[in-house]
Coordinates of C-alpha atoms and ligand atoms in Angstrom, one line a residue:
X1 CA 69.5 134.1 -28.7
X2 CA 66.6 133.8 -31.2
X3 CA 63.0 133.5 -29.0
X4 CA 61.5 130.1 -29.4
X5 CA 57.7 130.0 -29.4
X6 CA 56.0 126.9 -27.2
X7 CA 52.7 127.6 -27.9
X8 CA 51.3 129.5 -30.6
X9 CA 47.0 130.1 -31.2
X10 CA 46.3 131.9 -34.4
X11 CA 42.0 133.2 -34.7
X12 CA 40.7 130.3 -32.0
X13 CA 37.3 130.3 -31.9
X14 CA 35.3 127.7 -30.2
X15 CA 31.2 127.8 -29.6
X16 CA 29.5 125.4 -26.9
X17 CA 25.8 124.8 -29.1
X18 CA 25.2 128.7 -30.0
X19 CA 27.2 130.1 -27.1
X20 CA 30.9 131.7 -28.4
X21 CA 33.3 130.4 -24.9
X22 CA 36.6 131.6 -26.9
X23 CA 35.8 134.7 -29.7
X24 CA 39.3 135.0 -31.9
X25 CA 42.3 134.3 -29.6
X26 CA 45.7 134.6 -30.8
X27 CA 48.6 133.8 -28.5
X28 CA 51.8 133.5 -28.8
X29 CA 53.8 131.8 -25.5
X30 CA 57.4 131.6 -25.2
X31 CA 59.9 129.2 -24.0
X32 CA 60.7 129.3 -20.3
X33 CA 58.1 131.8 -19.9
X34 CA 55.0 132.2 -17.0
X35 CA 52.3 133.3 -18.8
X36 CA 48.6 133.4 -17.1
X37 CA 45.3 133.6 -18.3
X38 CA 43.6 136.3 -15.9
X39 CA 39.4 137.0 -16.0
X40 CA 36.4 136.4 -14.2
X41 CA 34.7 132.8 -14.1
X42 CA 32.9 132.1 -17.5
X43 CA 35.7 134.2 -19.5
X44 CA 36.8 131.4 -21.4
X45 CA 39.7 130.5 -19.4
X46 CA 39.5 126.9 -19.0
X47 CA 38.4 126.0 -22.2
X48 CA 41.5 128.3 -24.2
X49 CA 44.1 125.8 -21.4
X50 CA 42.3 122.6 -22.8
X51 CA 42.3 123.6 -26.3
X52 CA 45.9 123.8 -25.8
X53 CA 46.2 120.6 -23.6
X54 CA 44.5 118.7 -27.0
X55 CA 41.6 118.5 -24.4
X56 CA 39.2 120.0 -26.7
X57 CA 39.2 121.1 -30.3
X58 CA 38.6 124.1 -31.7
X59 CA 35.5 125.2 -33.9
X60 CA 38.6 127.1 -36.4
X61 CA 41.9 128.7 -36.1
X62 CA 44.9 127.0 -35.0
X63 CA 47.5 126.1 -32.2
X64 CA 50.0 124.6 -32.0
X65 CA 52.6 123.4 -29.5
X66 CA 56.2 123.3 -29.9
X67 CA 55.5 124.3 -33.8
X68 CA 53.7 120.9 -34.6
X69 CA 49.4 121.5 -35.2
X70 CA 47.8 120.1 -32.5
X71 CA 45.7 118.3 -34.8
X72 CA 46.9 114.8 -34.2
X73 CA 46.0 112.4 -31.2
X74 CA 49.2 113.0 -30.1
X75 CA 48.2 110.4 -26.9
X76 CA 51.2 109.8 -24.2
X77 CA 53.5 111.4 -26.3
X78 CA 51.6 114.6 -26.2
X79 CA 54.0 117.7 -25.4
X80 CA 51.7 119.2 -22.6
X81 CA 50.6 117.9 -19.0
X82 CA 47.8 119.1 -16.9
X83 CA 47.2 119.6 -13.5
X84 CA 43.7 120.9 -12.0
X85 CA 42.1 122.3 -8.7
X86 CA 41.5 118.9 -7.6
X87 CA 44.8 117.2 -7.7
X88 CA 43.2 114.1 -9.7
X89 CA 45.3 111.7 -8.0
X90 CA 44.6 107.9 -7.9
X91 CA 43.6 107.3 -4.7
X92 CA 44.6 103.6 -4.6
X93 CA 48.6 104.5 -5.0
X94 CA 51.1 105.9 -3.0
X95 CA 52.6 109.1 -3.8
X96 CA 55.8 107.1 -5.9
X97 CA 53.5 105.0 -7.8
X98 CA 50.8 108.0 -8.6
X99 CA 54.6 110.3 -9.7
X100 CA 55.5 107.0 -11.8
X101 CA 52.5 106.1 -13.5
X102 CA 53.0 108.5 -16.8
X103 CA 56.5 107.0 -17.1
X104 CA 55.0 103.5 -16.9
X105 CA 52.7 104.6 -19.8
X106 CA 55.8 105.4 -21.4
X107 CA 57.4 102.2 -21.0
X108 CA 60.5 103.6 -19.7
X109 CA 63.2 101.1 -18.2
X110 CA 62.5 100.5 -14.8
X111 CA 65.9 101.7 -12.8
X112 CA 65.2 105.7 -15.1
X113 CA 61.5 105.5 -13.8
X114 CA 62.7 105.2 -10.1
X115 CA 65.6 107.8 -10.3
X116 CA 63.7 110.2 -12.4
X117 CA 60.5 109.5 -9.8
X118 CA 63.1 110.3 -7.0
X119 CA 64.5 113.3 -8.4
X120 CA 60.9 115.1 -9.1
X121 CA 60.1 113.6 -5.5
X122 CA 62.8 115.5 -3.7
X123 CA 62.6 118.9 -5.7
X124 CA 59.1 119.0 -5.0
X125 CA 60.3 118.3 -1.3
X126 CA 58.1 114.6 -0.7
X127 CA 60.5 112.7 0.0
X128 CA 59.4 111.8 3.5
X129 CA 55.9 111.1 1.9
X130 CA 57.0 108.7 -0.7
X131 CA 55.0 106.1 0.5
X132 CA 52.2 107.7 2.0
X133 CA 48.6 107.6 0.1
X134 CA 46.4 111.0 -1.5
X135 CA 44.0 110.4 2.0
X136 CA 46.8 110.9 4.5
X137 CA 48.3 114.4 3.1
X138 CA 47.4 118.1 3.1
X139 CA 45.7 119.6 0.4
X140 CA 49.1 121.7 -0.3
X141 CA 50.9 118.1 -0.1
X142 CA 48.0 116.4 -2.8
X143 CA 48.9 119.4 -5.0
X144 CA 52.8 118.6 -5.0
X145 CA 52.4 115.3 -6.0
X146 CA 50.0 116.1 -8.9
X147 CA 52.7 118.8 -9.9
X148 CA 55.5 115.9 -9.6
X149 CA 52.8 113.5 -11.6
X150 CA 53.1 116.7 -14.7
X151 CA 57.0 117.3 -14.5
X152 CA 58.1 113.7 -13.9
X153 CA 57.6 113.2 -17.6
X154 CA 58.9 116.7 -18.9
X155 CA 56.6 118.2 -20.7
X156 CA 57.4 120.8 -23.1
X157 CA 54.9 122.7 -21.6
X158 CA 52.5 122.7 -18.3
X159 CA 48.9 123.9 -17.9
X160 CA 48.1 124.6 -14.5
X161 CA 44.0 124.9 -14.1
X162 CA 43.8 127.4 -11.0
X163 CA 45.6 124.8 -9.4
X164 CA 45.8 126.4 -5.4
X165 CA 42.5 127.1 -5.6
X166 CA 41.3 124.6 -3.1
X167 CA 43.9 125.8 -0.8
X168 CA 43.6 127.7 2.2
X169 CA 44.6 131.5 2.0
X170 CA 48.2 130.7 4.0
X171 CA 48.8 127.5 2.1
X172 CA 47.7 129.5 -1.5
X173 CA 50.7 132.2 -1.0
X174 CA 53.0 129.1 0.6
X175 CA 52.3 127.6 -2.8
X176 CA 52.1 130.3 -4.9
X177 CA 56.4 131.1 -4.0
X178 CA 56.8 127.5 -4.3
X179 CA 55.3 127.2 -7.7
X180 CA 57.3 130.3 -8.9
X181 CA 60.6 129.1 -7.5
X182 CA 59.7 125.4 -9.5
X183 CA 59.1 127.0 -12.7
X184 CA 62.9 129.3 -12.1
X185 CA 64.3 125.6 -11.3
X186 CA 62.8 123.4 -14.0
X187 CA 62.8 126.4 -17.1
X188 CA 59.7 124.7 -18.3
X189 CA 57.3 127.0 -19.9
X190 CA 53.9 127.3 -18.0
X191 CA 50.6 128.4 -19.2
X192 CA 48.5 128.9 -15.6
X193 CA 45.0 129.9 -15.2
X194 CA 43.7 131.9 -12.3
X195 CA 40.8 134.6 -11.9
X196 CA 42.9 136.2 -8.9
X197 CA 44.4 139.4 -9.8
X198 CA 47.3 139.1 -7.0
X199 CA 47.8 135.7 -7.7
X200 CA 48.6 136.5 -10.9
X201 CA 50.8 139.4 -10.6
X202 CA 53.1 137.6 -8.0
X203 CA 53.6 134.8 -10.7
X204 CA 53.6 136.0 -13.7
X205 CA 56.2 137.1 -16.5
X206 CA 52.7 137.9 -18.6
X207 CA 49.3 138.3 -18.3
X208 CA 46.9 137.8 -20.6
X209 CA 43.6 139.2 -19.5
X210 CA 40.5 137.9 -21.1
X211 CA 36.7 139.2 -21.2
X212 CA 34.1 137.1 -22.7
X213 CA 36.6 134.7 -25.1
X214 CA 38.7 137.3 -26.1
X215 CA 41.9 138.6 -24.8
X216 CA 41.7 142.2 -23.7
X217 CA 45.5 143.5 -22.5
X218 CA 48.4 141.2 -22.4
X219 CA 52.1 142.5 -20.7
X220 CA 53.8 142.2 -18.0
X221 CA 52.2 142.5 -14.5
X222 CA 53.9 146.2 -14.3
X223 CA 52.4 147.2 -17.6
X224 CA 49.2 145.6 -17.3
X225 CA 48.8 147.5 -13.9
X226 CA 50.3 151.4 -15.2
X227 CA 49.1 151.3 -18.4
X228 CA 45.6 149.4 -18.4
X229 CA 43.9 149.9 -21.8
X230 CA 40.1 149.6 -21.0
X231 CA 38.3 150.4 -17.8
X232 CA 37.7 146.4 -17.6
X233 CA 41.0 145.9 -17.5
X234 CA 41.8 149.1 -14.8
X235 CA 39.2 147.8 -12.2
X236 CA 40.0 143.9 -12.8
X237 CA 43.8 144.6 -11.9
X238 CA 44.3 146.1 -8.6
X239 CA 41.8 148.9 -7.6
X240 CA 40.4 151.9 -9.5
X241 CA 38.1 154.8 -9.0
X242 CA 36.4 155.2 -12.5
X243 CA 34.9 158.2 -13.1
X244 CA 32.1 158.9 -16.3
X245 CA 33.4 162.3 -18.5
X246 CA 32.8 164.1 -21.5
X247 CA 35.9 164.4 -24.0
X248 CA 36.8 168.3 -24.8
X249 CA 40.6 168.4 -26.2
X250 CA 43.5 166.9 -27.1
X251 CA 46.9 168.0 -26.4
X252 CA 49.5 165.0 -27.4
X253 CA 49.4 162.2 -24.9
X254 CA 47.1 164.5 -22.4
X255 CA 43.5 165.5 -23.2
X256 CA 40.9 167.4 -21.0
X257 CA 37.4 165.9 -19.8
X258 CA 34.2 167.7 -18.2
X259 CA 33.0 165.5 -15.0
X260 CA 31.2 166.2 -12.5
X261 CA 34.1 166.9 -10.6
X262 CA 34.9 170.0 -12.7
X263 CA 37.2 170.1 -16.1
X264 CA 40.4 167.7 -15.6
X265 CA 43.8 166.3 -18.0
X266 CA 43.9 162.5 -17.7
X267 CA 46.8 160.6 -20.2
X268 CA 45.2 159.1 -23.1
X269 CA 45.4 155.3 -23.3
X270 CA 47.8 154.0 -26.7
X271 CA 45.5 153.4 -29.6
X272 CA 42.7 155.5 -27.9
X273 CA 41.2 158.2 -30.3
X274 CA 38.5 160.1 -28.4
X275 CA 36.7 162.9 -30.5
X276 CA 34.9 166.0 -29.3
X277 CA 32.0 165.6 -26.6
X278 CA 32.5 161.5 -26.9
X279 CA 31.5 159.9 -23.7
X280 CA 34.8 158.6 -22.0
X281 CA 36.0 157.0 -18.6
X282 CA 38.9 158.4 -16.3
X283 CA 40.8 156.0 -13.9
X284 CA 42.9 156.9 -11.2
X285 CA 44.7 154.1 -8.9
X286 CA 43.5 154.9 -4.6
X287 CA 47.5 155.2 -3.9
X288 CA 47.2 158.1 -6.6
X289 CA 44.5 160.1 -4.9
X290 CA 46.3 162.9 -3.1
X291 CA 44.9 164.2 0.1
X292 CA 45.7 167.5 2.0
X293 CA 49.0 168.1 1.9
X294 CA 50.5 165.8 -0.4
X295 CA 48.4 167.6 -2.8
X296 CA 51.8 170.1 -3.3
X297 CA 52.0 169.4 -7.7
X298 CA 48.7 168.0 -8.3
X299 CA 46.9 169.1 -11.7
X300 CA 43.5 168.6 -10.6
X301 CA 42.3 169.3 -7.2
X302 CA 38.8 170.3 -5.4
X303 CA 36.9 169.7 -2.3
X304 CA 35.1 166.8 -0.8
X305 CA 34.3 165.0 2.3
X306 CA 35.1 162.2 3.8
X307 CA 32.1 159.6 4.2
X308 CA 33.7 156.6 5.0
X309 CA 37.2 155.7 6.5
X310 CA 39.3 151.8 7.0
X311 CA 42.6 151.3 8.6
X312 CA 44.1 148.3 6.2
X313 CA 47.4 148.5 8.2
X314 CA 50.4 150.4 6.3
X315 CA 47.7 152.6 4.7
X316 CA 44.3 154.1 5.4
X317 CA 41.6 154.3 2.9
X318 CA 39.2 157.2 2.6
X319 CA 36.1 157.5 0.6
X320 CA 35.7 161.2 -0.4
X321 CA 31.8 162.2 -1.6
X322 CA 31.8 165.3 -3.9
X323 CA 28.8 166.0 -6.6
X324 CA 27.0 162.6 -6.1
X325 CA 30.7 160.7 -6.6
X326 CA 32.3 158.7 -4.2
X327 CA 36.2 158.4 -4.6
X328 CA 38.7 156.3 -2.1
X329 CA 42.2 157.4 -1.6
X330 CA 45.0 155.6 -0.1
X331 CA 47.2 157.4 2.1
X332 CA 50.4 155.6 4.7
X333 CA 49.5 155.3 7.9
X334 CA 46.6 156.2 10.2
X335 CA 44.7 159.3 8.3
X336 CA 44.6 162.1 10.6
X337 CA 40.7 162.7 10.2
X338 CA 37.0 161.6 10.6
X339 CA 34.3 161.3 8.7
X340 CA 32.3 164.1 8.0
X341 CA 35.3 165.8 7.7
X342 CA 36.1 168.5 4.6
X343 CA 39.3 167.6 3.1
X344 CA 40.8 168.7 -0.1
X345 CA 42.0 166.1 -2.8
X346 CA 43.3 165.9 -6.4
X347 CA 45.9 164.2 -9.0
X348 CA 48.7 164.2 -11.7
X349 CA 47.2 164.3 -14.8
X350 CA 49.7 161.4 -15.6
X351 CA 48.2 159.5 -12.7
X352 CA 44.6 159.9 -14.7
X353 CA 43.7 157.4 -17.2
X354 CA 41.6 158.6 -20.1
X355 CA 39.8 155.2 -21.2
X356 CA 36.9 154.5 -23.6
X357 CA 33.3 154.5 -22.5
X358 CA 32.4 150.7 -21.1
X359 CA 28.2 150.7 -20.1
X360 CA 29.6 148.6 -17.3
X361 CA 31.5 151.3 -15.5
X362 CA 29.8 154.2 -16.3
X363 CA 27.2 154.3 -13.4
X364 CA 29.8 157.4 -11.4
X365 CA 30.2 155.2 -7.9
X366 CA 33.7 155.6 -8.6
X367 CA 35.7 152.8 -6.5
X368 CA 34.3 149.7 -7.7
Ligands
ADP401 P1 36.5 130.0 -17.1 O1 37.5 128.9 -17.0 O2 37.1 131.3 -17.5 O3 35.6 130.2 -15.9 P2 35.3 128.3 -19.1 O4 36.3 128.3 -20.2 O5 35.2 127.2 -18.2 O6 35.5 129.7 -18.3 O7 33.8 128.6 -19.7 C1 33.6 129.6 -20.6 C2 32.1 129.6 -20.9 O8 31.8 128.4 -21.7 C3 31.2 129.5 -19.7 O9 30.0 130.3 -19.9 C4 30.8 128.1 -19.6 O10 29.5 127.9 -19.0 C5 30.8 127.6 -21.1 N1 31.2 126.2 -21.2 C6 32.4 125.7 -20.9 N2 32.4 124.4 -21.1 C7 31.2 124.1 -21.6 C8 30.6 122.8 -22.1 N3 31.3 121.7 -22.1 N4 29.3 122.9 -22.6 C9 28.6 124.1 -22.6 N5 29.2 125.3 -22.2 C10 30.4 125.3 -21.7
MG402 MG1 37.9 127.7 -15.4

């Protein structure tokens, strides 16, 4: 079946007075698809979603939704729906009339606007709060209504604004199946924003992670965590220990690196094209740091000792000091040590990541 592309930006740019929020963005969404806009606050997040809700215009480039330019006040007809943090219900209706009121905008026969209100109400799991106002539910319970509010009028599209982000940590990960569970049901294609790593991997089919208005690494959650292209995008997904190097030789997809650590192989990221005695970056996952005897096939391995030590329940993480570095390694279970202890650790070079220089990692703590 040929791909169908929802929403499409082509060189987006868009400036607040003399400040670029969004620097060049092209994007291509597909149908059906979970795609998420992953960076820190003040990326450019927001603004890319509302650019694409017809919220807010860009300075150039182009997007469009469904194929047609979003140039047009498209009004009620408009193929996207929002939903934010903060519900934005209307406070004065009960949970039926604030699911009904984009149908009533719509002018839509009565007896369709109170099955189709029904249907959203009961796959969204209300129906016992049908009548109830915003005031007397749960935060999770506001956030189902404003999700029935967006799907009620089937949108070609849905732009979710960190929308569990007012949650609770339990009701977050309650939501966070629920919501993946509603976008398998309904096939609708969503476009979510979140600055939570995890939150993002659980949900996602791709992520597209942005730094300073421009989109950095997109793939899915399993690429985007293997194969991170930039030491931004290593430490923002899951953790990394990023070490400063010096870049000796290549051999293929391997080349060799001086550290303070001693001479190591790390896998060279795609694209990457590091020349002799160019200031690089390593990265190597804490699950990848081998300790003691799990170091049996390591490439690289030396001595260091252990300065700090947390039980995080399934694994134990160790900080390891060596040469002014600090490294942590996940290992199962309790670790059979202390600190102060000399223990011996090391790595695959395929577990190494051989990145470009970033000034913002590059001050050797290691574990960020
Ligand atoms: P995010 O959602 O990733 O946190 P935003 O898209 O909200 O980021 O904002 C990106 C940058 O643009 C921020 O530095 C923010 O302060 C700035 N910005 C956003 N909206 C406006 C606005 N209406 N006027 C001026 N600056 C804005
Ligand atoms: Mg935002």
């Amino acid at each position: 079946m040929a791909k169908v592309v929802d929403v499409e930006l082509q060189a987006v740019f868009k400036r607040f007075g003399s400040f670029v929020a969004v620097d060049g963005i092209d994007l291509t969404v597909e149908r059906g698809h979970f795609v998420t806009l992953l960076g820190p606050s003040g990326c450019g997040k927001t603004t890319t979603l509302r650019m694409i809700g017809g919220l807010e215009y860009p300075d150039s480039g182009n997007i469009l939704v469904a194929g047609q330019h979003l140039s047009a006040d498209l009004g009620a007809a408009r193929p996207t729906r929002m939903v934010f943090q903060n519900y934005a219900l209307f406070p004065h209706m009960t949970v039926a009339e604030n699911v009904a009121f984009g149908l009533r905008m719509q002018k839509l026969p009565k007896a369709d606007i109170a099955t189709r209100v029904r249907e959203i109400i009961a796959l969204l799991g209300l129906t016992d709060h049908i009548a109830k106002y915003p005031r007397q539910m749960s935060g999770g319970q506001q956030q189902r209504v404003a999700l029935a509010r967006a799907l009620v009028t089937r949108p070609r599209v849905l732009l979710l604004d960190e929308p569990l982000g007012a949650l609770d940590l339990k009701m977050r990960k309650h939501m966070q199946n629920e919501l993946k569970k509603l976008q398998r049901e309904v096939g609708i294609t969503f476009v979510y924003v979140t600055h939570d790593q995890a939150e993002a991997m659980f949900l996602s089919d791709s992520i597209v992670v942005m730094d300073q208005g421009r989109i950095v690494q997109q793939g899915t959650p399993a690429d985007i965590y293997r194969y991170p292209q930039t030491a931004y995008v290593a430490d923002f997904i899951g953790e990394a220990n990023i070490l400063p190097g010096s870049f000796d030789t290549r051999q293929g997809d391997e080349g060799s690196v001086t550290t303070a650590l001693g001479v190591m192989r790390g896998s060279i990221a795609a694209g990457f094209q590091p020349q002799a005695q160019q200031r690089v970056l390593l990265s190597i996952r804490p699950e990848h740091v081998l300790l003691g005897a799990a170091l049996g096939g390591a490439d690289f391995a030396a001595i260091g000792k252990v300065v700090d030590l947390a039980y995080l329940g399934g694994v134990s993480r160790v900080g390891i000091a060596m040469n002014g570095l600090t490294l942590h390694a996940d290992c199962p279970g309790l670790f059979q040590g202390a600190e102060g202890d000399t223990v011996s650790f090391g790595w695959k070079a395929a577990d190494l990541r051989l990145l470009a220089h970033d000034d913002r990692f590059s001050d050797g703590k290691g574990d960020a």
